[in-house]
PDB file of C-alpha atoms in Angstrom:
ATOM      1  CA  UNK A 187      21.113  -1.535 -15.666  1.00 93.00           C
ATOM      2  CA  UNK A 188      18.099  -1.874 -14.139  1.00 97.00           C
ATOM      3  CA  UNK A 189      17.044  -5.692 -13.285  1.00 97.00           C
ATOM      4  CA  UNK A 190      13.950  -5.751 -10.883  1.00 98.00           C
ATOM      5  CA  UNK A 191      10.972  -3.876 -10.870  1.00 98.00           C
ATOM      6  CA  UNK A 192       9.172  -3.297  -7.307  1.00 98.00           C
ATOM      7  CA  UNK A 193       5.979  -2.389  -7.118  1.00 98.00           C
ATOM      8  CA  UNK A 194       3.312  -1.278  -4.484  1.00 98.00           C
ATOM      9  CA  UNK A 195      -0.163  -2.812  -4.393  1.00 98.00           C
ATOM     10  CA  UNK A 196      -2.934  -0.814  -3.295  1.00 98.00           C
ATOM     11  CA  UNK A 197      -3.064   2.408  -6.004  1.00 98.00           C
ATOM     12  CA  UNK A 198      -1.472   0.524  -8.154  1.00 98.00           C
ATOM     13  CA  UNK A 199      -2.109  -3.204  -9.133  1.00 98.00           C
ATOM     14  CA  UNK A 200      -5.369  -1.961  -8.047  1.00 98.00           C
ATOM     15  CA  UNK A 201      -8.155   0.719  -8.485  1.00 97.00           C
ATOM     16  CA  UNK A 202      -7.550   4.011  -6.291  1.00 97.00           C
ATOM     17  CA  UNK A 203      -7.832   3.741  -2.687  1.00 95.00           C
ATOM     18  CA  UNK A 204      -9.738   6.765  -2.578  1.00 94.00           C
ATOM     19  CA  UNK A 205     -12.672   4.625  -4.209  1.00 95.00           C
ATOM     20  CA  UNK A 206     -13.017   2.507  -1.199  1.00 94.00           C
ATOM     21  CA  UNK A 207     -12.681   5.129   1.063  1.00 93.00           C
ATOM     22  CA  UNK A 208     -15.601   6.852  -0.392  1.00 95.00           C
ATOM     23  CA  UNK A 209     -17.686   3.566  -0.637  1.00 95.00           C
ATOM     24  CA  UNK A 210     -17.469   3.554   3.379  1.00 94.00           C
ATOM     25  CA  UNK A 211     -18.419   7.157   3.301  1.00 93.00           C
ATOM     26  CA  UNK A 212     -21.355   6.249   1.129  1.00 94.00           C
ATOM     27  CA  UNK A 213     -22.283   3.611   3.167  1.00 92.00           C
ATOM     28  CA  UNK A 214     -21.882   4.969   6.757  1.00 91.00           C
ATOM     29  CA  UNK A 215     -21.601   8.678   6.662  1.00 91.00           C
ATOM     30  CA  UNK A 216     -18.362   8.509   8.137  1.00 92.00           C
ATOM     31  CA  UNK A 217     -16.249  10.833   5.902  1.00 91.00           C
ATOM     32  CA  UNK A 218     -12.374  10.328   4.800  1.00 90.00           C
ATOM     33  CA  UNK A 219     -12.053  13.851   6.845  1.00 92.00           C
ATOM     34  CA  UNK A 220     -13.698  12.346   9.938  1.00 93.00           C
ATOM     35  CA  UNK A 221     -11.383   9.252   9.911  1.00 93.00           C
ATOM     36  CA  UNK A 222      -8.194  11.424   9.384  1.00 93.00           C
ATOM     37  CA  UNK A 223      -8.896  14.060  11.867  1.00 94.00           C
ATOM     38  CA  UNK A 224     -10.049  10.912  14.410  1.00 95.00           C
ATOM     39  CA  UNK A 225      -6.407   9.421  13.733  1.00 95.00           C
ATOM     40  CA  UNK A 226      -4.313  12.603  14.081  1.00 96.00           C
ATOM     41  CA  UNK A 227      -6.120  13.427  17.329  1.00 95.00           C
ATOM     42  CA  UNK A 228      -4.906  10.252  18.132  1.00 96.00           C
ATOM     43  CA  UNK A 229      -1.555  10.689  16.999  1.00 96.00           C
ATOM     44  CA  UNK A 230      -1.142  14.022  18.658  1.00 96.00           C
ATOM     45  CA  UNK A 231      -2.470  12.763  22.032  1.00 94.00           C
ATOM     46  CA  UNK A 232      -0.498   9.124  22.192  1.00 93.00           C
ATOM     47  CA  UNK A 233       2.402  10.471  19.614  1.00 94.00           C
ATOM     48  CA  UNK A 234       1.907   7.717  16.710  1.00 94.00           C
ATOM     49  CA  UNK A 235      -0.335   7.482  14.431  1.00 96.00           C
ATOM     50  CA  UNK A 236      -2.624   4.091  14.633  1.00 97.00           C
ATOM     51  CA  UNK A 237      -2.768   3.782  10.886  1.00 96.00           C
ATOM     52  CA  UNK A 238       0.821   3.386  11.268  1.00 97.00           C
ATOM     53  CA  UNK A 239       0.911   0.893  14.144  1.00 97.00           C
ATOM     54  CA  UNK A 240      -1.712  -0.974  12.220  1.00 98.00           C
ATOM     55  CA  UNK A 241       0.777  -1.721   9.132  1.00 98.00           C
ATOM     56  CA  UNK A 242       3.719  -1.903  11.058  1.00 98.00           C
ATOM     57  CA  UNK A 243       1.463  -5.023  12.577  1.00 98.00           C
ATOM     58  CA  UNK A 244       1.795  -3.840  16.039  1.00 97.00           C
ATOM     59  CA  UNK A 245      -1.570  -3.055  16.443  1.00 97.00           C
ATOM     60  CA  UNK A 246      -4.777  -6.205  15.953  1.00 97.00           C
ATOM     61  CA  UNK A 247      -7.667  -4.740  13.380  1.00 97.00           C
ATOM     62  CA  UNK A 248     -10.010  -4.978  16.046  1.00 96.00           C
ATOM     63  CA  UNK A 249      -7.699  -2.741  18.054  1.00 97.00           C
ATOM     64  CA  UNK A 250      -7.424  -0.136  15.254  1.00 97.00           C
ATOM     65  CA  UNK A 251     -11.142   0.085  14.689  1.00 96.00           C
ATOM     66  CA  UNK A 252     -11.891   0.334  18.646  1.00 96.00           C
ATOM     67  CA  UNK A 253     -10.041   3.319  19.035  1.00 95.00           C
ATOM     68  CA  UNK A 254     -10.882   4.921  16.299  1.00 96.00           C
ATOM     69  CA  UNK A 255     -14.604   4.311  17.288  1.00 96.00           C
ATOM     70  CA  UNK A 256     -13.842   5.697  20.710  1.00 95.00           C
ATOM     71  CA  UNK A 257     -12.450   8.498  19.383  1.00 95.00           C
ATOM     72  CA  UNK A 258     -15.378   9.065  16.613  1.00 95.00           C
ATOM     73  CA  UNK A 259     -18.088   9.129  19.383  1.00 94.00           C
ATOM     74  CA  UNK A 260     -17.331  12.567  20.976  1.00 85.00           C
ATOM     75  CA  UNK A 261     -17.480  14.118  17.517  1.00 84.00           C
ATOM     76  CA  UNK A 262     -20.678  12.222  16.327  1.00 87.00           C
ATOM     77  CA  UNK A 263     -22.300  12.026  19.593  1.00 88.00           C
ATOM     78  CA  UNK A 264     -22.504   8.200  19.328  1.00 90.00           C
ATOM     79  CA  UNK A 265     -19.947   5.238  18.937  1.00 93.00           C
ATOM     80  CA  UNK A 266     -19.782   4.521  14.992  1.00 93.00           C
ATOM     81  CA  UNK A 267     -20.301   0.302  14.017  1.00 90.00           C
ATOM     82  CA  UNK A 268     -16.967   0.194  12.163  1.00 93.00           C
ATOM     83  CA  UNK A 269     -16.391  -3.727  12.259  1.00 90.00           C
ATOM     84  CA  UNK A 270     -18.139  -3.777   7.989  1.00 93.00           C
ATOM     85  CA  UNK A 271     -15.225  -1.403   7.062  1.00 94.00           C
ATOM     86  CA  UNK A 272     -12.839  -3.774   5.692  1.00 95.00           C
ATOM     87  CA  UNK A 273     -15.895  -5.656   3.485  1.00 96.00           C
ATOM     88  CA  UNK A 274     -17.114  -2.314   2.223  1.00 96.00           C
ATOM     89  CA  UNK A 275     -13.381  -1.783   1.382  1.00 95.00           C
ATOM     90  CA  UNK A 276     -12.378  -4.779  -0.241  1.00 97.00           C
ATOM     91  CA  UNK A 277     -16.146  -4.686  -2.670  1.00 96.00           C
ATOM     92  CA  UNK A 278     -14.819  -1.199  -3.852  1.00 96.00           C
ATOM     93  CA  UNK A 279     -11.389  -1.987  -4.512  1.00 97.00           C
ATOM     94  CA  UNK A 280     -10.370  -3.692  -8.022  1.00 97.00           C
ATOM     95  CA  UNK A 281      -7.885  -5.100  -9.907  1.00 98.00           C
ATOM     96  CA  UNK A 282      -5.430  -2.366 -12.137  1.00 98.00           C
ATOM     97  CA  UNK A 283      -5.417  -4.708 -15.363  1.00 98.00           C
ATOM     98  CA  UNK A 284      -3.029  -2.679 -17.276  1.00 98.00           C
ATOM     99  CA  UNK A 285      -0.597  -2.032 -14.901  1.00 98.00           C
ATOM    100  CA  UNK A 286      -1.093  -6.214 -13.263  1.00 98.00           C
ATOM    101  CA  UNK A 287      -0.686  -6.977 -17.138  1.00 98.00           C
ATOM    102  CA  UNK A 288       2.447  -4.705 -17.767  1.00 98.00           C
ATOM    103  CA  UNK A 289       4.188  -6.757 -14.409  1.00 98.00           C
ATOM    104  CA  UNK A 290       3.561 -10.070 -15.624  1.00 98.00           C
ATOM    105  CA  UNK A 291       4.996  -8.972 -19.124  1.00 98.00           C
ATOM    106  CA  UNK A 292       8.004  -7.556 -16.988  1.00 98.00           C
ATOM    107  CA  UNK A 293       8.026 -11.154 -15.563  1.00 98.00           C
ATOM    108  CA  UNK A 294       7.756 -12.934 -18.738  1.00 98.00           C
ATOM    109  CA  UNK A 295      11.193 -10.384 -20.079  1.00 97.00           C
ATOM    110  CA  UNK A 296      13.133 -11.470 -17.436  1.00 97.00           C
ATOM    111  CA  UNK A 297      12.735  -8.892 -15.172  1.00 98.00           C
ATOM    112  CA  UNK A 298      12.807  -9.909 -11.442  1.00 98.00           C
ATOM    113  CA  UNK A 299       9.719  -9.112  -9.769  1.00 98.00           C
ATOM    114  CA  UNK A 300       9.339  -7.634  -5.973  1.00 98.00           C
ATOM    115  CA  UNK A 301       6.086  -6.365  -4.314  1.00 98.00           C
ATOM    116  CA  UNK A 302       6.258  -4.127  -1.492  1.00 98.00           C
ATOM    117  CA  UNK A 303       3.124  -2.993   0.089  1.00 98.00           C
ATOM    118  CA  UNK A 304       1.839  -1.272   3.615  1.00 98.00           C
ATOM    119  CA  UNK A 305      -0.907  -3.239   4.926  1.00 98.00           C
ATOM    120  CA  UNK A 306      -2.752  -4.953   7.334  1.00 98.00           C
ATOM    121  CA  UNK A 307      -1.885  -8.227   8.905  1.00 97.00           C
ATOM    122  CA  UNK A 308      -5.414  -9.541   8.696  1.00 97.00           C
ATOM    123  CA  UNK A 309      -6.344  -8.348   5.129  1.00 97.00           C
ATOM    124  CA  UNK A 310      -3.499 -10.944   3.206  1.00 97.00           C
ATOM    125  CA  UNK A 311      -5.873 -13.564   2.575  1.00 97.00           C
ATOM    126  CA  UNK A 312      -8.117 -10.838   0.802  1.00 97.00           C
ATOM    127  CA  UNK A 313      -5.550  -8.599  -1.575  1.00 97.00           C
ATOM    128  CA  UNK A 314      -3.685 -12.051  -2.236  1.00 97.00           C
ATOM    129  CA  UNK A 315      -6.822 -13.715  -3.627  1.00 96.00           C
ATOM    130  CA  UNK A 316      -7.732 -10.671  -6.380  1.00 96.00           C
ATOM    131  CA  UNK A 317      -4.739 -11.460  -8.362  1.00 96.00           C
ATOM    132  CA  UNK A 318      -2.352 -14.309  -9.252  1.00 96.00           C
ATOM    133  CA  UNK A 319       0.384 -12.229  -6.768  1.00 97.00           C
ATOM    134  CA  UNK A 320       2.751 -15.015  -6.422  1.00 96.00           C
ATOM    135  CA  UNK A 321       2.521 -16.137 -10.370  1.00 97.00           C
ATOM    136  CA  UNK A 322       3.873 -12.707 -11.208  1.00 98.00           C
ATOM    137  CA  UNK A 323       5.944 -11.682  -7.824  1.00 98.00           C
ATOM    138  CA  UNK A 324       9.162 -13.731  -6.769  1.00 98.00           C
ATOM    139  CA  UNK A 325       9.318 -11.688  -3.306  1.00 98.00           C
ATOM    140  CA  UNK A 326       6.413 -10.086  -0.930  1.00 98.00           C
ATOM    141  CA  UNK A 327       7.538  -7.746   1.528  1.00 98.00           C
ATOM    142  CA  UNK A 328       4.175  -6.877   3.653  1.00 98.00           C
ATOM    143  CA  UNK A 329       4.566  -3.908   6.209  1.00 98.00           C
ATOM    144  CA  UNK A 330       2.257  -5.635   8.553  1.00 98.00           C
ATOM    145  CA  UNK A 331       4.832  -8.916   8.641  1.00 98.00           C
ATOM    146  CA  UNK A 332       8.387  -6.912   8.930  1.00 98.00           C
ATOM    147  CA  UNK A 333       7.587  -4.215  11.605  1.00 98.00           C
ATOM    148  CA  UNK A 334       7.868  -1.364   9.464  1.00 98.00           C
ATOM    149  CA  UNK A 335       6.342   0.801   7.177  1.00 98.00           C
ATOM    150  CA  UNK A 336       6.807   3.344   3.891  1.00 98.00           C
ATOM    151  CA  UNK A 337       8.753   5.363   3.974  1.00 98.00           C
ATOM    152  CA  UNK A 338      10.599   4.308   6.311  1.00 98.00           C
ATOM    153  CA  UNK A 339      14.387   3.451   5.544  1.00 98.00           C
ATOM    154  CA  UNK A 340      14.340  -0.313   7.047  1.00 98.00           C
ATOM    155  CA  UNK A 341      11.576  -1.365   4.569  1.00 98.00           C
ATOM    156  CA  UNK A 342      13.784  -0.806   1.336  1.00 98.00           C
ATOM    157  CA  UNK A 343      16.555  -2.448   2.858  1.00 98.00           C
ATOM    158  CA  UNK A 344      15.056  -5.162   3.822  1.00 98.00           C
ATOM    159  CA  UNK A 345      13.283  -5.910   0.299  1.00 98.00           C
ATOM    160  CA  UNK A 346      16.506  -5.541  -1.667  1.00 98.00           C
ATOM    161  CA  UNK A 347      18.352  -7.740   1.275  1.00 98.00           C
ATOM    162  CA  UNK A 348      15.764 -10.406   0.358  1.00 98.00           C
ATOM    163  CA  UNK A 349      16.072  -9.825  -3.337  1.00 97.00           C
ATOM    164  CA  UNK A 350      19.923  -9.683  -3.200  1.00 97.00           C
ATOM    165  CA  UNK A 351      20.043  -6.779  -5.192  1.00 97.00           C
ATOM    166  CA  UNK A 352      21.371  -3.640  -5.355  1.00 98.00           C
ATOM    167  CA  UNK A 353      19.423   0.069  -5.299  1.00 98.00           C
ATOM    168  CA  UNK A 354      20.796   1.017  -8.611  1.00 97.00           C
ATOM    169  CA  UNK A 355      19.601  -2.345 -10.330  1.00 98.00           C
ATOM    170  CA  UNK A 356      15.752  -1.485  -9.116  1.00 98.00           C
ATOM    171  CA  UNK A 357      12.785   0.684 -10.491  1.00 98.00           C
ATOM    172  CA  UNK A 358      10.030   1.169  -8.170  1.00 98.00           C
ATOM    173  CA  UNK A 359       6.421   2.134  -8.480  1.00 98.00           C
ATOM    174  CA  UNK A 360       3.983   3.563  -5.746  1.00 98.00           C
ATOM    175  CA  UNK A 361       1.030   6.006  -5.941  1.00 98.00           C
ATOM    176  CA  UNK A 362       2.450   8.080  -2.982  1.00 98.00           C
ATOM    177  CA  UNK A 363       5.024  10.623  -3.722  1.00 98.00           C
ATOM    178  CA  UNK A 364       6.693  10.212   0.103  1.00 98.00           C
ATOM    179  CA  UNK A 365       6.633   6.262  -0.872  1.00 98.00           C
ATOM    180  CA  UNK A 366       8.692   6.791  -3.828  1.00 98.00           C
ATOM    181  CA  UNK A 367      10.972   9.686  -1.977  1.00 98.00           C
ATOM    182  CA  UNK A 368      11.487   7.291   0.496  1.00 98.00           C
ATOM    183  CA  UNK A 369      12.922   5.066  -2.165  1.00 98.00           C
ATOM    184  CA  UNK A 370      15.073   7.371  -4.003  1.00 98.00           C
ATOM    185  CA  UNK A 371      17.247   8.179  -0.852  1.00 98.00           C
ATOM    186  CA  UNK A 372      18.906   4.712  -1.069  1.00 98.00           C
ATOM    187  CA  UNK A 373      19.808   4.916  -4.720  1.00 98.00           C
ATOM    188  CA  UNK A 374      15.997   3.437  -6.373  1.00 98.00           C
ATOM    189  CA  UNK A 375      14.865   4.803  -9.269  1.00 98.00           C
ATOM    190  CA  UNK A 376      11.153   5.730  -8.798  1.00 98.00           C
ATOM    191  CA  UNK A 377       8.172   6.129 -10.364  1.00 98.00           C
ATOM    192  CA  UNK A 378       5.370   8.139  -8.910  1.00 98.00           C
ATOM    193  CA  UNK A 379       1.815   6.305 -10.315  1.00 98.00           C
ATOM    194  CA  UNK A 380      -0.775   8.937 -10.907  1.00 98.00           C
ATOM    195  CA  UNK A 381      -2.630   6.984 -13.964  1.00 98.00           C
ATOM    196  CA  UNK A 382      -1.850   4.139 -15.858  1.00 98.00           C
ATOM    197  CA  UNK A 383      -1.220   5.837 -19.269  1.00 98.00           C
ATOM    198  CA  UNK A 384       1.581   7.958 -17.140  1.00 98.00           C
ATOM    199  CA  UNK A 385       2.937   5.145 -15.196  1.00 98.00           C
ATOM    200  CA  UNK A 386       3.196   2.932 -18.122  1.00 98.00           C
ATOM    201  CA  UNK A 387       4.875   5.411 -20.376  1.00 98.00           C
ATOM    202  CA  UNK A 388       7.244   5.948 -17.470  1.00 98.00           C
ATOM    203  CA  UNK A 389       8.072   2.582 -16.726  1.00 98.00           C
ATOM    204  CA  UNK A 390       8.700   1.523 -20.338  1.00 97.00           C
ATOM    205  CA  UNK A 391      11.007   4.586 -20.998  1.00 97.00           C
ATOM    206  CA  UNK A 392      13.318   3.904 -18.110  1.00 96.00           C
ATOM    207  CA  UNK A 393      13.674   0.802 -18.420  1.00 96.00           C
ATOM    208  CA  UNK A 394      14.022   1.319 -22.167  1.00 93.00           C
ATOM    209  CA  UNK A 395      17.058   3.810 -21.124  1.00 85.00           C
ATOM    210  CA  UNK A 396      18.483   1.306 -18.473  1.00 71.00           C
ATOM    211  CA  UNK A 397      19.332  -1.797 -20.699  1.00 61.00           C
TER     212      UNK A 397
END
């Protein structure tokens, strides 16, 4: 029977991440491609990625964007301004309204409510404020505050630890298949979120099956 719904944030509760990445694009010419290929180099040479670090809160914002600046300037030929990104990210990015309204009518059934996002430390105070999180969520579990990150084993376990749940009594939703791999290995059902009328559909047939 499933009793608690987790769900991710960004993708999900809100409009595609891809959106904001190609609002920075837009505004600075730096391309998703440039960014990625910047942070693999940088995985490759240091062996982690700093994307990683950065929502596993080991690593400051400021930090991040330096070294990915650094490493941006042999490609470009000049050190990128990168300190607007997270403002040009946070004007693209929107509420989900369907899928924020389907969790607060999973709320208002009875069905306990868990958010579990990878993010960044300083960004809270700016996802928090676009919807009523902690109206609709009994438990936040934020990569940046735990030390670990999707899909990594530790971040399920800790969220149904702080639930007090079990894997077989949760459905989870994320826009990133690994995400939702991640969670099926300990037992969680999963949906993968590619569009709302999907997701929905989805969500209201398991849990239609799992009463």
């Amino acid at each position: 029977m499933i009793t608690t719904v987790i769900s991710d944030f960004g993708g999900v509760l809100t409009t595609p991440l891809v959106q904001s990445f190609m609002a920075f694009q837009d505004e600075t010419g730096i391309s998703m491609e440039a960014l990625g290929g910047a942070m693999q180099r940088i995985a490759e040479r240091d062996g982690e990625n700093p994307l990683f670090e950065l929502e596993r809160g080991r690593m400051t914002e400021g930090a991040f964007l330096d070294r990915i600046a650094a490493e941006l300037e042999t490609e470009l030929g000049h050190r990128p301004e990168l300190h607007r990104f997270r403002d040009i990210y946070f004007e693209a990015l929107q509420p989900n309204e369907p899928m924020v309204d389907l969790m607060a009518e999973l709320r208002d059934a009875g069905y306990r409510m868990g958010l579990l996002t990878n993010n960044v430390r300083e960004w809270e105070p700016l996802w928090r404020s676009m919807m009523p999180v902690d109206e609709v969520f009994e438990l936040v579990v934020d990569s940046a505050f735990v030390g670990c990150r999707k899909p990594e084993r530790e971040i399920y376990e800790i969220t149904l630890e702080r639930l007090g749940t079990t894997a077989r009594s949760c459905l989870f939703v994320d826009d990133v298949e690994v995400n939702c791999d991640g969670a099926r290995s300990l037992g969680i059902q999963a949906v993968h979120f590619r569009d709302n009328d999907q997701a929905i559909g989805e969500i209201r047939g398991l849990l239609a099956e799992r009463t």
